[in-house]
Structure formats: C-alpha cells, structure tokens
Amino acid sequence: MNKTQTQHFQRLYQKHVDALYRQGKADTTIDVYSRAVRRITAFFDRCPDTLTADNLKTYFSSLVKTHSWSTVKTDRNGLQFFYHHTLNKQWPWVDIIKPPQRKTLPVILTQLEIQRIINQTQELRYQVFILTTYSMGLRLGETLNLTVADIDSQRMKAHVRLGKGKKDRLVTLPQKTLSALR
C-alpha cells in the first residue's frame, strides 16, 4: 500500500477499534477482531474496504488451510463487525465460510476420578482448589477470583464475580466444599 492507502487504512482501523470499545467488547475480542482486519489487509496488501466477495472467498480458502476453525470463525466475525460498524455496509457474504458443526460430548470426570486427582495432589491448597472448582462447577478463573467475602455459609451460596461474559452469578456451595474451605 502507498502512503495515502496506509493513512486511509489507519483511519478505518482506528474507527473499527473505537466501535469495538463503544460496543463494550472484551479486550480479547477487540484483539482478535482487530487482528482479523490486519491479517486480511496484509494478505491482499490493500485496504479491506476495497475487497470483493471473490477476494473474501480466496482469503478464507487460504485461511482454512493454514489456521484452526476457531481462527477462521473469529476472523469471519471480526470482518463482519468491521463491515457493519466501520464501513456501514451489509455483510452479504456470511455464507462464504461455514465451519463444520461438531457435536461432541464434554469430558466429564466421575467422582472417583476427581477423588483420585485430589488424593494424588500433595499440597492441601491445590486439593481445596480442585475440590472447589469441580464441586461448584466453576471455571478456573472464577475459582481463582473467589474471596472469603464471596462465600455465604448461611445460604450455602458462593458469589462468582465477573465470570464468563463479565457476568456475576450465585452458585450452590456444597457442605463438603465449605468444610474444606474452612
């Protein structure tokens, strides 16, 4: 890209990032959506507002061969956001790329397997961490962010703050977990 094109891209890119912030997107979402715009710009060495549907098909065909489906989906979503909120254009090419639908069951450990993991763990703090995470159905980050003030032993609830989607929620606190936390 020449200097004028680069300046034009930088203005659009900043407009894109500003729109992401205005929408209240998480920092990680802003990062991956912005990366998608930078990646397609580098791929064609031109500003994304000049790309055609055939260009997008070419790009996504290449992306599928070199990146994970997760990356392909986030690039698609990031570019769709760019077109809609930055360029004020419709994104008529959503069907250009459609990741395969996989329906797999999650791996769920049995109580015996969890008990073995806890018993093999040497330090008490790690045993309590594993028990708390598993028994309350928490994500790792949610368990790490728990504080004493979040535990309500009267109602047998724990307040999970800023979980997935930056949402708070109350979860049941099993008696065994409460005993271990004490």
Tab-separated table of C-alpha atoms in Angstrom:
chain	number	residue	atom	x	y	z
A	1	MET	CA	0.000	0.000	0.000
A	2	ASN	CA	1.190	3.501	-0.689
A	3	LYS	CA	1.229	6.263	1.910
A	4	THR	CA	-2.289	7.517	1.127
A	5	GLN	CA	-3.746	3.999	1.284
A	6	THR	CA	-1.925	3.336	4.544
A	7	GLN	CA	-3.330	6.510	6.086
A	8	HIS	CA	-6.815	5.574	4.884
A	9	PHE	CA	-6.437	2.110	6.413
A	10	GLN	CA	-5.195	3.552	9.709
A	11	ARG	CA	-8.243	5.822	9.931
A	12	LEU	CA	-10.593	2.912	9.237
A	13	TYR	CA	-8.698	0.683	11.648
A	14	GLN	CA	-8.983	3.270	14.432
A	15	LYS	CA	-12.670	3.708	13.666
A	16	HIS	CA	-13.019	-0.100	13.944
A	17	VAL	CA	-11.253	-0.246	17.311
A	18	ASP	CA	-13.325	2.682	18.608
A	19	ALA	CA	-16.544	0.915	17.552
A	20	LEU	CA	-15.427	-2.233	19.379
A	21	TYR	CA	-14.847	-0.219	22.562
A	22	ARG	CA	-18.184	1.577	22.202
A	23	GLN	CA	-19.924	-1.784	21.904
A	24	GLY	CA	-18.326	-2.809	25.206
A	25	LYS	CA	-16.421	-5.731	23.716
A	26	ALA	CA	-13.942	-7.548	25.931
A	27	ASP	CA	-10.238	-6.800	25.445
A	28	THR	CA	-9.653	-10.262	23.961
A	29	THR	CA	-12.489	-9.750	21.463
A	30	ILE	CA	-11.048	-6.383	20.462
A	31	ASP	CA	-7.662	-8.034	19.990
A	32	VAL	CA	-8.857	-10.906	17.768
A	33	TYR	CA	-11.309	-8.795	15.723
A	34	SER	CA	-8.595	-6.197	15.094
A	35	ARG	CA	-6.126	-8.929	14.196
A	36	ALA	CA	-8.596	-10.200	11.571
A	37	VAL	CA	-8.652	-6.782	9.891
A	38	ARG	CA	-4.854	-6.532	9.994
A	39	ARG	CA	-4.452	-10.089	8.669
A	40	ILE	CA	-6.697	-9.613	5.616
A	41	THR	CA	-5.066	-6.245	4.897
A	42	ALA	CA	-1.629	-7.869	4.924
A	43	PHE	CA	-2.881	-10.811	2.827
A	44	PHE	CA	-4.027	-8.568	-0.047
A	45	ASP	CA	-1.750	-5.591	0.715
A	46	ARG	CA	-4.721	-3.289	0.363
A	47	CYS	CA	-7.456	-1.809	2.491
A	48	PRO	CA	-10.339	-4.202	3.289
A	49	ASP	CA	-12.973	-1.691	2.149
A	50	THR	CA	-11.905	-2.387	-1.459
A	51	LEU	CA	-12.311	-6.179	-1.306
A	52	THR	CA	-14.883	-8.096	-3.313
A	53	ALA	CA	-16.777	-11.269	-2.444
A	54	ASP	CA	-14.309	-13.233	-4.583
A	55	ASN	CA	-11.422	-11.709	-2.612
A	56	LEU	CA	-13.060	-12.827	0.610
A	57	LYS	CA	-13.574	-16.344	-0.752
A	58	THR	CA	-9.900	-16.501	-1.723
A	59	TYR	CA	-8.838	-15.242	1.693
A	60	PHE	CA	-10.989	-17.685	3.638
A	61	SER	CA	-9.933	-20.592	1.395
A	62	SER	CA	-6.342	-19.808	2.294
A	63	LEU	CA	-7.162	-19.278	5.970
A	64	VAL	CA	-8.897	-22.661	6.276
A	65	LYS	CA	-5.725	-24.369	5.023
A	66	THR	CA	-3.371	-22.594	7.425
A	67	HIS	CA	-5.349	-21.874	10.606
A	68	SER	CA	-7.744	-23.525	13.024
A	69	TRP	CA	-11.512	-23.301	12.648
A	70	SER	CA	-11.535	-21.145	15.747
A	71	THR	CA	-9.352	-18.583	13.988
A	72	VAL	CA	-11.470	-18.798	10.841
A	73	LYS	CA	-14.637	-18.106	12.843
A	74	THR	CA	-13.150	-15.183	14.761
A	75	ASP	CA	-11.795	-13.674	11.538
A	76	ARG	CA	-15.224	-14.024	9.932
A	77	ASN	CA	-16.888	-12.384	12.934
A	78	GLY	CA	-14.258	-9.646	13.117
A	79	LEU	CA	-14.601	-8.811	9.437
A	80	GLN	CA	-18.379	-8.905	9.676
A	81	PHE	CA	-18.164	-6.405	12.553
A	82	PHE	CA	-15.753	-4.273	10.508
A	83	TYR	CA	-18.102	-4.159	7.521
A	84	HIS	CA	-21.205	-3.492	9.568
A	85	HIS	CA	-19.929	-0.998	12.181
A	86	THR	CA	-16.962	0.626	10.451
A	87	LEU	CA	-17.942	0.693	6.795
A	88	ASN	CA	-21.713	0.775	7.402
A	89	LYS	CA	-22.093	-1.919	4.753
A	90	GLN	CA	-24.079	-5.114	4.822
A	91	TRP	CA	-22.086	-8.306	5.114
A	92	PRO	CA	-23.826	-10.330	2.390
A	93	TRP	CA	-21.108	-12.946	2.254
A	94	VAL	CA	-21.690	-14.735	5.558
A	95	ASP	CA	-22.056	-17.998	3.638
A	96	ILE	CA	-18.550	-17.663	2.219
A	97	ILE	CA	-17.277	-19.750	5.086
A	98	LYS	CA	-19.242	-22.045	7.335
A	99	PRO	CA	-17.299	-24.100	9.847
A	100	PRO	CA	-18.430	-27.693	10.253
A	101	GLN	CA	-20.829	-28.368	13.104
A	102	ARG	CA	-19.317	-30.781	15.574
A	103	LYS	CA	-21.441	-32.172	18.319
A	104	THR	CA	-19.178	-33.757	20.865
A	105	LEU	CA	-19.953	-34.519	24.441
A	106	PRO	CA	-17.729	-32.842	27.015
A	107	VAL	CA	-15.396	-34.961	29.079
A	108	ILE	CA	-16.978	-35.255	32.495
A	109	LEU	CA	-14.916	-36.794	35.230
A	110	THR	CA	-16.564	-39.174	37.646
A	111	GLN	CA	-16.496	-38.558	41.386
A	112	LEU	CA	-13.994	-41.401	41.720
A	113	GLU	CA	-11.680	-39.821	39.128
A	114	ILE	CA	-11.873	-36.446	40.882
A	115	GLN	CA	-11.202	-38.149	44.202
A	116	ARG	CA	-8.103	-39.826	42.724
A	117	ILE	CA	-6.836	-36.496	41.365
A	118	ILE	CA	-7.344	-34.802	44.725
A	119	ASN	CA	-5.688	-37.665	46.605
A	120	GLN	CA	-2.675	-37.605	44.260
A	121	THR	CA	-2.217	-33.884	44.856
A	122	GLN	CA	0.372	-33.236	47.546
A	123	GLU	CA	-0.476	-29.736	48.750
A	124	LEU	CA	-3.682	-29.013	50.656
A	125	ARG	CA	-4.291	-25.697	48.863
A	126	TYR	CA	-4.328	-27.474	45.494
A	127	GLN	CA	-6.649	-30.158	46.835
A	128	VAL	CA	-9.074	-27.467	48.027
A	129	PHE	CA	-8.774	-25.644	44.687
A	130	ILE	CA	-9.627	-28.774	42.679
A	131	LEU	CA	-12.496	-29.698	45.008
A	132	THR	CA	-13.926	-26.174	44.873
A	133	THR	CA	-13.656	-25.906	41.092
A	134	TYR	CA	-15.219	-29.299	40.429
A	135	SER	CA	-17.909	-29.375	43.110
A	136	MET	CA	-19.224	-25.901	42.295
A	137	GLY	CA	-18.884	-26.228	38.502
A	138	LEU	CA	-16.605	-23.202	38.207
A	139	ARG	CA	-14.153	-22.149	35.546
A	140	LEU	CA	-10.536	-21.895	36.649
A	141	GLY	CA	-10.541	-18.083	36.583
A	142	GLU	CA	-13.755	-17.977	38.590
A	143	THR	CA	-12.226	-20.159	41.291
A	144	LEU	CA	-9.078	-18.044	41.374
A	145	ASN	CA	-11.141	-14.884	41.859
A	146	LEU	CA	-13.211	-16.210	44.771
A	147	THR	CA	-12.687	-14.366	48.055
A	148	VAL	CA	-13.818	-15.101	51.593
A	149	ALA	CA	-16.448	-12.360	51.226
A	150	ASP	CA	-17.967	-14.269	48.289
A	151	ILE	CA	-18.872	-17.259	50.479
A	152	ASP	CA	-22.312	-17.160	52.114
A	153	SER	CA	-22.353	-20.103	54.506
A	154	GLN	CA	-25.834	-19.208	55.799
A	155	ARG	CA	-27.481	-19.571	52.374
A	156	MET	CA	-24.887	-22.111	51.155
A	157	LYS	CA	-24.116	-19.990	48.092
A	158	ALA	CA	-20.983	-18.514	46.568
A	159	HIS	CA	-20.985	-15.261	44.608
A	160	VAL	CA	-18.994	-15.672	41.390
A	161	ARG	CA	-17.955	-12.231	40.197
A	162	LEU	CA	-17.190	-11.340	36.592
A	163	GLY	CA	-17.445	-14.870	35.231
A	164	LYS	CA	-17.753	-15.630	31.543
A	165	GLY	CA	-19.176	-12.628	29.722
A	166	LYS	CA	-18.245	-10.474	32.733
A	167	LYS	CA	-21.412	-11.622	34.481
A	168	ASP	CA	-21.969	-12.294	38.168
A	169	ARG	CA	-23.847	-15.371	39.359
A	170	LEU	CA	-24.640	-17.309	42.505
A	171	VAL	CA	-23.708	-20.982	42.690
A	172	THR	CA	-24.592	-23.637	45.224
A	173	LEU	CA	-21.948	-24.252	47.853
A	174	PRO	CA	-21.794	-27.941	48.810
A	175	GLN	CA	-21.295	-28.705	52.509
A	176	LYS	CA	-18.155	-30.749	51.736
A	177	THR	CA	-16.630	-27.774	49.894
A	178	LEU	CA	-17.493	-25.395	52.723
A	179	SER	CA	-15.801	-27.748	55.199
A	180	ALA	CA	-12.699	-27.925	53.003
A	181	LEU	CA	-12.579	-24.143	52.636
A	182	ARG	CA	-12.627	-23.738	56.407
